[in-house]
Amino acid sequence: MSRALAVPTGSPFARIVSLGSYRPSRVITNAEICETIDSTDAWIQERSGIVERRRAAPDETVADMGVAAGAKALAAAGLDPQSIDLVIAATATHPYQTPAAATEITDRLGATPAAALDISAACAGFCYGIAMASDAVRAGSATRVLVIAVEKLSDWVDKTDRGTAFLFADGAGAAVVEGSTTAGIGPVVWGSDGAQKDAITMSVSHIEHRDGLGEFPVLTMQGQAVFRWAIGDIAPVCRRAVQAAGLTLDDIDVFVPHQANMRITDALVRALKLPPTVRIARDIRTAGNTSAASVPLALDRMVELGEARSGDTALLVGFGAGLTYAAQVVTVP
Ligand code: UT7
């Protein structure tokens, strides 16, 4: 007769204990963007809310930025990297299918032999990662997880494409998740709609790339279709996440939507009828759209500015290519 297998016992709850972020030093103004597309500073600001964005140096990698953000999150909690046993990197712009960016990040942070993997959920990646980290800690397959969301979109954007060149940017955000005696991460409401996979996708174009003129895969986006989906379908996802956490929108202190477009943020705030006391992330103004990295970058900036305080209840939502989406309520560390 076979004997029953032992199963791990996790923590009853999980919480985010610290955040960290990395913004590349190079600032790209709308004027610089307009050197390669037929546009204006006024149009970009009016249609997206973006005034400037950051771009990584040509030789700066996804792993470099991930290490920088991860190190800050570890330092913020005063943690030994060796206490991390799982590293999840959410990224759609690491240039290799294998090995995962997370393995290099883990090693460079001194967290080896932590388990390490990348997840590809585009702009929903950070919220997917937090959900998976929370579940791993509660199931007992990890005790402390480093979630890193990092994008170098500048390597994948056609700088002459009017629909994407002004929008996408580079950066990294990170969070440490561990067990807790109180609930700090609410249930995730997540999903996908692969029937709309072509709305944001990669296709090969003949472009001027950092490696010269040639055929390179670049991001293409049906901007209006994605915009309509975001303003129509994402507010209900937010409401379901708040309800799943056993709260109402009146309990929310901070709203951190994926920084896709300022007009999408405004539309979500209107659709949710958020009380005026709720503080809203508007990091896109100076960070651009950094896909998976945008939620942790924006939340960390709000903490830095005192707009989000430790113990606040924050509603996070990510949405993008796939199409994918994920929302959850968390306690600000
Ligand atoms: O992060 C992942 C998810 N992504 C998103 O959520 C992005 C969603 N989409 C968007 O944010 C918006 O669709 C964009 C910001 C990308 C574009 O804004 P839009 O208001 O949807 O612009 P549009 O494509 O509808 O174009 C409106 C007008 C057109 O001119 P006409 O036909 O009205 O004369 C375009 O030709 O603006 C023109 N246009 C531009 N003008 C100046 C399009 N791109 C540009 C440009 N500069 N870069």
Coordinates of C-alpha atoms and ligand atoms in Angstrom, one line a residue:
M1 CA 0.0 0.0 0.0
S2 CA 1.5 3.4 -0.9
R3 CA 2.1 5.8 2.0
A4 CA 0.5 9.3 1.9
L5 CA 2.8 12.0 0.8
A6 CA 3.9 14.8 3.1
V7 CA 2.6 18.2 2.0
P8 CA 4.1 21.6 3.0
T9 CA 2.2 23.8 5.4
G10 CA 2.2 27.5 4.5
S11 CA 1.4 30.7 6.2
P12 CA -2.3 31.6 6.8
F13 CA -1.8 34.9 5.0
A14 CA 0.7 36.8 2.9
R15 CA 1.6 40.4 2.7
I16 CA 4.0 42.7 0.8
V17 CA 6.8 43.8 3.2
S18 CA 8.7 46.1 1.0
L19 CA 8.9 47.8 -2.4
G20 CA 11.8 48.9 -4.6
S21 CA 12.1 50.5 -8.0
Y22 CA 14.5 51.6 -10.7
R23 CA 14.1 54.3 -13.2
P24 CA 16.8 54.6 -15.9
S25 CA 18.6 58.0 -15.7
R26 CA 18.0 59.0 -19.3
V27 CA 14.9 61.3 -19.7
I28 CA 13.3 61.3 -23.1
T29 CA 11.1 64.4 -23.7
N30 CA 8.2 64.6 -26.0
A31 CA 10.3 66.9 -28.2
E32 CA 12.9 64.1 -28.6
I33 CA 10.1 61.6 -29.5
C34 CA 8.8 64.1 -32.1
E35 CA 12.2 63.9 -33.9
T36 CA 11.2 60.4 -35.2
I37 CA 7.4 60.6 -35.4
D38 CA 5.0 63.2 -36.9
S39 CA 3.5 64.5 -33.6
T40 CA 3.6 67.3 -31.1
D41 CA 4.2 67.7 -27.4
A42 CA 0.6 69.0 -27.1
W43 CA -0.9 65.9 -28.8
I44 CA 1.1 63.5 -26.7
Q45 CA 0.1 65.2 -23.5
E46 CA -3.5 65.5 -24.4
R47 CA -4.0 62.0 -25.7
S48 CA -1.8 60.1 -23.2
G49 CA -0.9 62.4 -20.3
I50 CA 2.8 61.7 -20.9
V51 CA 5.3 64.6 -20.5
E52 CA 8.4 62.6 -20.4
R53 CA 9.6 59.0 -20.0
R54 CA 12.8 57.1 -19.1
R55 CA 14.9 55.1 -21.5
A56 CA 17.6 52.5 -20.5
A57 CA 21.1 52.9 -21.9
P58 CA 21.7 50.7 -25.0
D59 CA 23.8 48.3 -23.0
E60 CA 21.6 48.2 -19.9
T61 CA 19.6 45.0 -19.8
V62 CA 16.3 43.8 -18.3
A63 CA 18.4 41.8 -15.8
D64 CA 20.4 45.0 -14.8
M65 CA 17.2 46.9 -14.1
G66 CA 15.7 44.0 -12.3
V67 CA 18.7 43.6 -10.1
A68 CA 18.6 47.3 -9.2
A69 CA 14.9 47.3 -8.3
G70 CA 15.2 43.9 -6.4
A71 CA 18.2 45.1 -4.4
K72 CA 16.2 48.2 -3.3
A73 CA 13.2 46.1 -2.2
L74 CA 15.5 43.8 -0.2
A75 CA 17.3 46.7 1.4
A76 CA 14.1 48.5 2.3
A77 CA 13.1 45.4 4.4
G78 CA 16.6 44.9 5.7
L79 CA 16.6 41.4 4.3
D80 CA 19.4 39.0 3.5
P81 CA 19.1 37.9 -0.2
Q82 CA 19.6 34.3 1.1
S83 CA 16.2 34.5 2.9
I84 CA 14.5 34.6 -0.5
D85 CA 13.5 31.2 -1.9
L86 CA 11.5 32.2 -5.0
V87 CA 12.1 34.9 -7.5
I88 CA 9.4 35.7 -10.1
A89 CA 10.3 38.1 -12.9
A90 CA 7.4 39.5 -14.8
T91 CA 8.7 40.7 -18.2
A92 CA 7.7 40.7 -21.8
T93 CA 11.0 42.3 -23.0
H94 CA 13.8 40.0 -21.8
P95 CA 15.3 39.1 -25.2
Y96 CA 15.7 35.4 -24.6
Q97 CA 13.2 32.6 -24.2
T98 CA 15.8 30.8 -22.0
P99 CA 17.4 31.1 -19.6
A100 CA 14.9 33.2 -17.7
A101 CA 15.9 36.7 -16.6
A102 CA 15.0 35.7 -13.1
T103 CA 17.9 33.2 -12.8
E104 CA 20.5 35.9 -13.6
I105 CA 18.7 38.4 -11.3
T106 CA 18.6 35.8 -8.5
D107 CA 22.3 35.0 -8.9
R108 CA 23.4 38.7 -9.1
L109 CA 21.4 39.5 -6.0
G110 CA 23.0 36.7 -4.0
A111 CA 19.8 34.8 -3.7
T112 CA 20.9 31.6 -5.4
P113 CA 19.7 28.8 -5.0
A114 CA 16.2 30.4 -4.9
A115 CA 13.8 29.0 -7.5
A116 CA 13.6 31.5 -10.4
L117 CA 11.2 31.9 -13.3
D118 CA 9.9 34.5 -15.7
I119 CA 6.2 35.1 -16.3
S120 CA 4.9 36.6 -19.5
A121 CA 1.6 38.4 -18.8
A122 CA 2.6 41.8 -20.3
C123 CA 1.1 44.8 -18.4
A124 CA -0.7 42.5 -16.0
G125 CA 2.6 40.8 -15.0
F126 CA 3.2 42.4 -11.6
C127 CA -0.4 41.6 -10.4
Y128 CA -0.1 38.1 -11.7
G129 CA 3.3 37.8 -9.9
I130 CA 1.9 39.1 -6.6
A131 CA -0.9 36.6 -6.8
M132 CA 1.4 33.7 -7.5
A133 CA 3.8 34.8 -4.7
S134 CA 0.9 35.1 -2.2
D135 CA -0.3 31.6 -3.2
A136 CA 3.2 30.1 -2.9
V137 CA 3.7 31.5 0.6
R138 CA 0.2 30.3 1.7
A139 CA 0.7 26.9 0.2
G140 CA 4.1 26.5 1.8
S141 CA 6.2 26.1 -1.4
A142 CA 8.0 29.3 -0.6
T143 CA 8.6 31.4 2.6
R144 CA 9.7 34.7 1.0
V145 CA 9.3 35.7 -2.6
L146 CA 10.8 38.5 -4.6
V147 CA 8.5 39.7 -7.4
I148 CA 10.2 41.8 -10.0
A149 CA 8.4 43.5 -12.9
V150 CA 10.9 44.9 -15.4
E151 CA 10.6 46.1 -19.0
K152 CA 13.0 47.5 -21.6
L153 CA 10.4 48.4 -24.1
S154 CA 12.7 50.7 -26.0
D155 CA 14.4 47.6 -27.6
W156 CA 11.0 46.5 -29.0
V157 CA 9.4 49.7 -30.1
D158 CA 9.7 51.1 -33.6
K159 CA 10.7 54.7 -33.0
T160 CA 9.0 55.7 -36.2
D161 CA 5.6 54.2 -35.2
R162 CA 3.2 57.0 -34.2
G163 CA 1.0 54.6 -32.3
T164 CA 3.6 53.3 -29.8
A165 CA 6.8 55.4 -30.0
F166 CA 5.6 58.1 -27.5
L167 CA 3.9 55.6 -25.2
F168 CA 6.2 52.9 -24.1
A169 CA 9.2 53.3 -21.8
D170 CA 11.7 51.4 -19.5
G171 CA 11.9 50.7 -15.8
A172 CA 11.6 48.1 -13.0
G173 CA 9.7 47.7 -9.8
A174 CA 9.9 45.0 -7.1
A175 CA 8.1 43.7 -4.0
V176 CA 9.0 41.2 -1.3
V177 CA 6.1 38.9 -0.3
E178 CA 6.2 36.8 2.9
G179 CA 3.9 35.1 5.3
S180 CA 1.8 37.1 7.7
T181 CA -0.6 36.7 10.6
T182 CA -3.0 39.1 9.0
A183 CA -4.2 39.3 5.3
G184 CA -2.2 41.8 3.3
I185 CA -2.9 40.5 -0.2
G186 CA -6.5 40.0 -1.2
P187 CA -7.8 37.4 -3.7
V188 CA -6.8 38.0 -7.2
V189 CA -9.4 38.4 -10.0
W190 CA -7.6 37.6 -13.2
G191 CA -8.2 36.3 -16.6
S192 CA -7.3 36.5 -20.3
D193 CA -8.9 36.9 -23.7
G194 CA -6.7 35.3 -26.3
A195 CA -9.3 36.0 -29.0
Q196 CA -7.9 39.5 -28.9
K197 CA -4.2 38.4 -29.1
D198 CA -3.5 40.5 -32.1
A199 CA -4.5 43.8 -30.4
I200 CA -1.0 44.1 -29.0
T201 CA 1.5 41.8 -30.5
M202 CA 5.0 41.4 -32.0
S203 CA 5.6 41.5 -35.7
V204 CA 8.8 41.7 -37.7
S205 CA 9.4 45.1 -39.3
H206 CA 12.2 46.6 -41.3
I207 CA 13.5 49.3 -38.9
E208 CA 16.5 51.2 -37.6
H209 CA 17.4 49.3 -34.4
R210 CA 20.3 49.7 -32.1
D211 CA 22.0 46.9 -34.0
G212 CA 21.5 48.8 -37.3
L213 CA 18.9 48.8 -40.1
G214 CA 17.2 45.4 -40.6
E215 CA 14.4 43.0 -39.8
F216 CA 13.5 43.2 -36.1
P217 CA 10.5 42.1 -34.1
V218 CA 8.6 45.1 -32.8
L219 CA 5.5 45.8 -30.7
T220 CA 2.4 46.7 -32.7
M221 CA -0.8 47.8 -31.1
Q222 CA -4.4 48.5 -32.2
G223 CA -4.5 51.5 -29.8
Q224 CA -8.2 52.3 -30.1
A225 CA -9.3 48.7 -29.6
V226 CA -7.2 48.3 -26.5
F227 CA -8.3 51.6 -25.2
R228 CA -12.0 50.7 -25.6
W229 CA -11.4 47.3 -23.9
A230 CA -9.6 48.9 -21.0
I231 CA -12.2 51.5 -20.3
G232 CA -15.1 49.0 -20.8
D233 CA -13.9 45.8 -19.2
I234 CA -11.4 46.7 -16.5
A235 CA -13.7 48.6 -14.0
P236 CA -15.8 45.5 -13.4
V237 CA -12.6 43.5 -12.7
C238 CA -11.6 46.1 -10.1
R239 CA -15.1 45.9 -8.5
R240 CA -14.8 42.1 -8.3
A241 CA -11.4 42.3 -6.7
V242 CA -12.7 44.7 -4.0
Q243 CA -15.7 42.5 -3.4
A244 CA -13.5 39.4 -3.2
A245 CA -11.4 41.1 -0.5
G246 CA -14.6 41.6 1.5
L247 CA -14.4 45.4 1.1
T248 CA -16.3 48.2 -0.7
L249 CA -14.8 51.0 -2.8
D250 CA -15.2 53.2 0.3
D251 CA -12.5 51.2 2.0
I252 CA -9.9 52.0 -0.7
D253 CA -7.3 54.6 0.1
V254 CA -5.1 54.3 -3.0
F255 CA -5.8 53.2 -6.6
V256 CA -2.9 52.0 -8.7
P257 CA -4.0 51.1 -12.2
H258 CA -1.6 50.0 -14.9
Q259 CA -0.2 53.3 -16.2
A260 CA -1.4 52.7 -19.8
N261 CA -2.7 56.1 -20.6
M262 CA -3.8 59.0 -18.3
R263 CA -7.2 59.0 -20.1
I264 CA -7.7 55.3 -19.3
T265 CA -6.9 56.1 -15.6
D266 CA -9.4 59.0 -15.6
A267 CA -12.1 56.7 -17.3
L268 CA -11.6 54.0 -14.6
V269 CA -11.8 56.5 -11.8
R270 CA -15.1 57.8 -13.3
A271 CA -16.5 54.3 -13.9
L272 CA -15.7 53.2 -10.4
K273 CA -17.1 56.4 -9.0
L274 CA -14.1 56.5 -6.6
P275 CA -14.6 58.7 -3.6
P276 CA -12.5 62.0 -3.9
T277 CA -10.5 60.9 -0.9
V278 CA -8.9 58.0 -2.9
R279 CA -5.4 58.9 -4.0
I280 CA -4.8 58.0 -7.6
A281 CA -1.5 56.9 -9.2
R282 CA -0.5 59.2 -12.1
D283 CA 3.1 58.1 -12.6
I284 CA 2.6 57.9 -16.4
R285 CA 3.2 61.7 -16.6
T286 CA 6.9 61.2 -16.1
A287 CA 7.4 57.4 -16.5
G288 CA 5.4 56.7 -19.7
N289 CA 3.9 53.2 -20.1
T290 CA 6.3 50.7 -18.7
S291 CA 4.0 47.7 -19.1
A292 CA 4.5 45.2 -16.2
A293 CA 6.7 47.6 -14.3
S294 CA 4.2 50.4 -14.1
V295 CA 2.1 49.3 -11.1
P296 CA 5.1 48.8 -8.7
L297 CA 6.9 51.9 -10.0
A298 CA 3.8 54.0 -9.5
L299 CA 3.0 52.6 -6.0
D300 CA 6.6 53.0 -4.9
R301 CA 6.6 56.6 -6.1
M302 CA 3.4 57.3 -4.1
V303 CA 5.0 55.9 -1.0
E304 CA 8.1 58.1 -1.6
L305 CA 5.9 61.2 -2.0
G306 CA 3.7 60.3 1.1
E307 CA 0.6 59.8 -1.1
A308 CA 0.4 56.2 0.0
R309 CA 1.2 55.4 3.6
S310 CA 2.1 52.1 5.4
G311 CA -1.2 50.3 6.3
D312 CA -3.2 52.0 3.5
T313 CA -5.5 49.8 1.5
A314 CA -4.5 49.8 -2.2
L315 CA -6.4 48.5 -5.2
L316 CA -4.0 47.3 -7.9
V317 CA -5.0 46.4 -11.5
G318 CA -2.9 45.4 -14.5
F319 CA -4.1 44.9 -18.0
G320 CA -2.6 44.5 -21.5
A321 CA -1.3 42.2 -24.2
G322 CA -2.8 38.7 -24.4
L323 CA -5.2 40.2 -23.6
T324 CA -4.5 39.7 -19.9
Y325 CA -5.8 41.3 -16.7
A326 CA -5.4 40.9 -12.9
A327 CA -6.5 43.0 -9.9
Q328 CA -6.2 42.6 -6.2
V329 CA -6.4 44.7 -3.0
V330 CA -3.2 44.9 -1.0
T331 CA -2.0 46.6 2.2
V332 CA 0.7 49.1 1.5
P333 CA 4.0 48.0 3.3
Ligands
UT7_1 O1 -0.2 49.1 -21.9 C1 -0.8 48.1 -22.6 C2 -2.1 48.5 -23.0 N1 -2.1 49.6 -23.9 C3 -3.0 50.6 -23.8 O2 -3.8 50.5 -22.9 C4 -3.0 51.7 -24.8 C5 -4.4 52.0 -25.2 N2 -4.5 53.0 -26.3 C6 -4.2 54.2 -26.2 O3 -3.7 54.7 -25.1 C7 -4.5 55.2 -27.3 O4 -5.2 54.5 -28.3 C8 -3.2 55.9 -27.9 C9 -2.6 56.9 -26.9 C10 -2.2 54.9 -28.3 C11 -3.6 56.7 -29.1 O5 -4.6 57.6 -28.8 P1 -6.0 57.7 -29.6 O6 -6.7 58.8 -29.0 O7 -6.6 56.3 -29.6 O8 -5.5 58.1 -31.1 P2 -6.0 57.5 -32.4 O9 -5.2 56.3 -32.9 O10 -7.5 57.3 -32.4 O11 -5.8 58.7 -33.4 C12 -6.5 59.9 -33.3 C13 -6.0 60.9 -34.3 C14 -5.8 60.4 -35.7 O12 -6.0 61.5 -36.6 P3 -7.5 61.7 -37.3 O13 -7.7 60.4 -38.1 O14 -8.4 61.9 -36.2 O15 -7.2 62.9 -38.2 C15 -4.4 59.9 -35.8 O16 -3.9 59.9 -37.2 O17 -4.6 61.2 -33.9 C16 -3.7 60.9 -35.0 N3 -2.5 60.4 -34.4 C17 -1.5 61.2 -34.0 N4 -1.3 62.5 -34.0 C18 -0.2 63.0 -33.5 C19 -2.3 59.1 -34.0 N5 -1.1 59.0 -33.4 C20 -0.6 60.3 -33.4 C21 0.6 60.9 -32.9 N6 0.7 62.2 -32.9 N7 1.5 60.1 -32.3

